[in-house]
Steps between C-alpha positions, in 0.01 A plus 500: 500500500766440774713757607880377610751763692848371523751608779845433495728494775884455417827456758851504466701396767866647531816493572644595138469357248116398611493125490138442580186632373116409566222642261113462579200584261168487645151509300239627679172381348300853655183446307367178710352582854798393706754648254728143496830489365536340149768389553896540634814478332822442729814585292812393782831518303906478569694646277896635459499855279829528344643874419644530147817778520616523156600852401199649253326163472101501501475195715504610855431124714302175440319324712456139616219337665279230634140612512228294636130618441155349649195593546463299863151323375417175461307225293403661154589818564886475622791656305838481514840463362915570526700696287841607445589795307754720354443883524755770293444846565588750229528882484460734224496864601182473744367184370508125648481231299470246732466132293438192668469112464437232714470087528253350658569270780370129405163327726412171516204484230249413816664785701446750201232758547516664184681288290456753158583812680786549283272484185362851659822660657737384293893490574594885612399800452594878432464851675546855388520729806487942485546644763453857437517836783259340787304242245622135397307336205576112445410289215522107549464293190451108521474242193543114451634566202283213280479617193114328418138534652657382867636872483451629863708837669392781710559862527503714823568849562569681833482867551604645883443890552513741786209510708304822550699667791234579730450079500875523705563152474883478496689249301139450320413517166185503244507154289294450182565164298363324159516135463423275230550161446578167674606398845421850722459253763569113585092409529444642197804465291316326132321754479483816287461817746486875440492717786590800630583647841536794697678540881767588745834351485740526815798408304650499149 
């Protein structure tokens, strides 16, 4: 058996609205003597977040963006391709409904890494966000939406708590998440993968 941590680093960069983001998951593979990485997935994107200000209506901003995302390998094992998406963000009470969809960005067919990736990840996705006194618990839902045996989605559930205070990490939190189905990461994205993890998260 193999045993996989993931980090993930995430920045924003200001002034407001933020403009510029950059998202990093990193696999560490810890059960083989030099612990290698897996595998890394860069996630640069530009985006404009537009506030909603309608009197009592649920829909508080959208978002539009340009995401690139790679895994910075080559041959066989290289991954990458470019979005653009549309992002709504919706409140109910203390609940965010948060639905996106997105188009992928056409590749020359010899360019193309992963030329099915779509048949995994489909064209959007949805997430249900809690936060509740010091805890937020997320739930990020994923289909293709083909109604046959080519059926493929994933489910993923994030849970940040307050750390034990004699840890005193400011601004740090406990992380626990579930995963299950396709495209966790780039390398790996045809195939079916349950896991579950446990950390620290420095932001939320």
């Amino acid at each position: 058996m193999t045993l996989i941590f993931c980090s993930t680093f995430k920045l924003s960069l200001s002034p407001d609205p933020n403009f510029f983001a950059y998202t990093q998951k990193s696999y560490w593979q810890t059960s083989r003597e030099s612990a290698p990485f897996r595998e890394s997935n860069y996630q640069p994107e530009v985006f404009l977040t537009f506030p909603y200000k309608k009197e009592n209506s649920s829909l508080k901003a959208y978002k539009v963006s340009l995401l690139h995302e790679s895994n910075g390998q080559d041959g066989e094992k290289s991954r990458s391709w470019n979005r653009l998406y549309l992002e709504s963000f919706f409140q109910f009470s203390n609940l965010f409904v948060i639905p996106r969809v997105w188009y992928r960005i056409p590749e020359q067919e010899r360019n193309d890494d992963n030329k099915d990736i779509q048949k995994y990840l489909g064209y959007g996705d949805l997430t249900l966000f809690y936060p509740y006194k010091k805890h937020t618990f997320e739930l990020k839902l994923r289909n293709n939406l083909r109604l046959s045996e080519d059926n493929k989605g994933a489910v993923e559930f994030n849970w940040t708590f307050p750390l034990p205070s004699f840890l005193n990490l400011p601004n740090s939190f406990g992380y626990f998440q579930v995963f299950s189905g396709y495209a966790d990461s780039l390398i790996d994205y045809d195939e079916d993968i349950n896991k579950i993890g446990i950390g620290i998260a420095f932001s939320r």
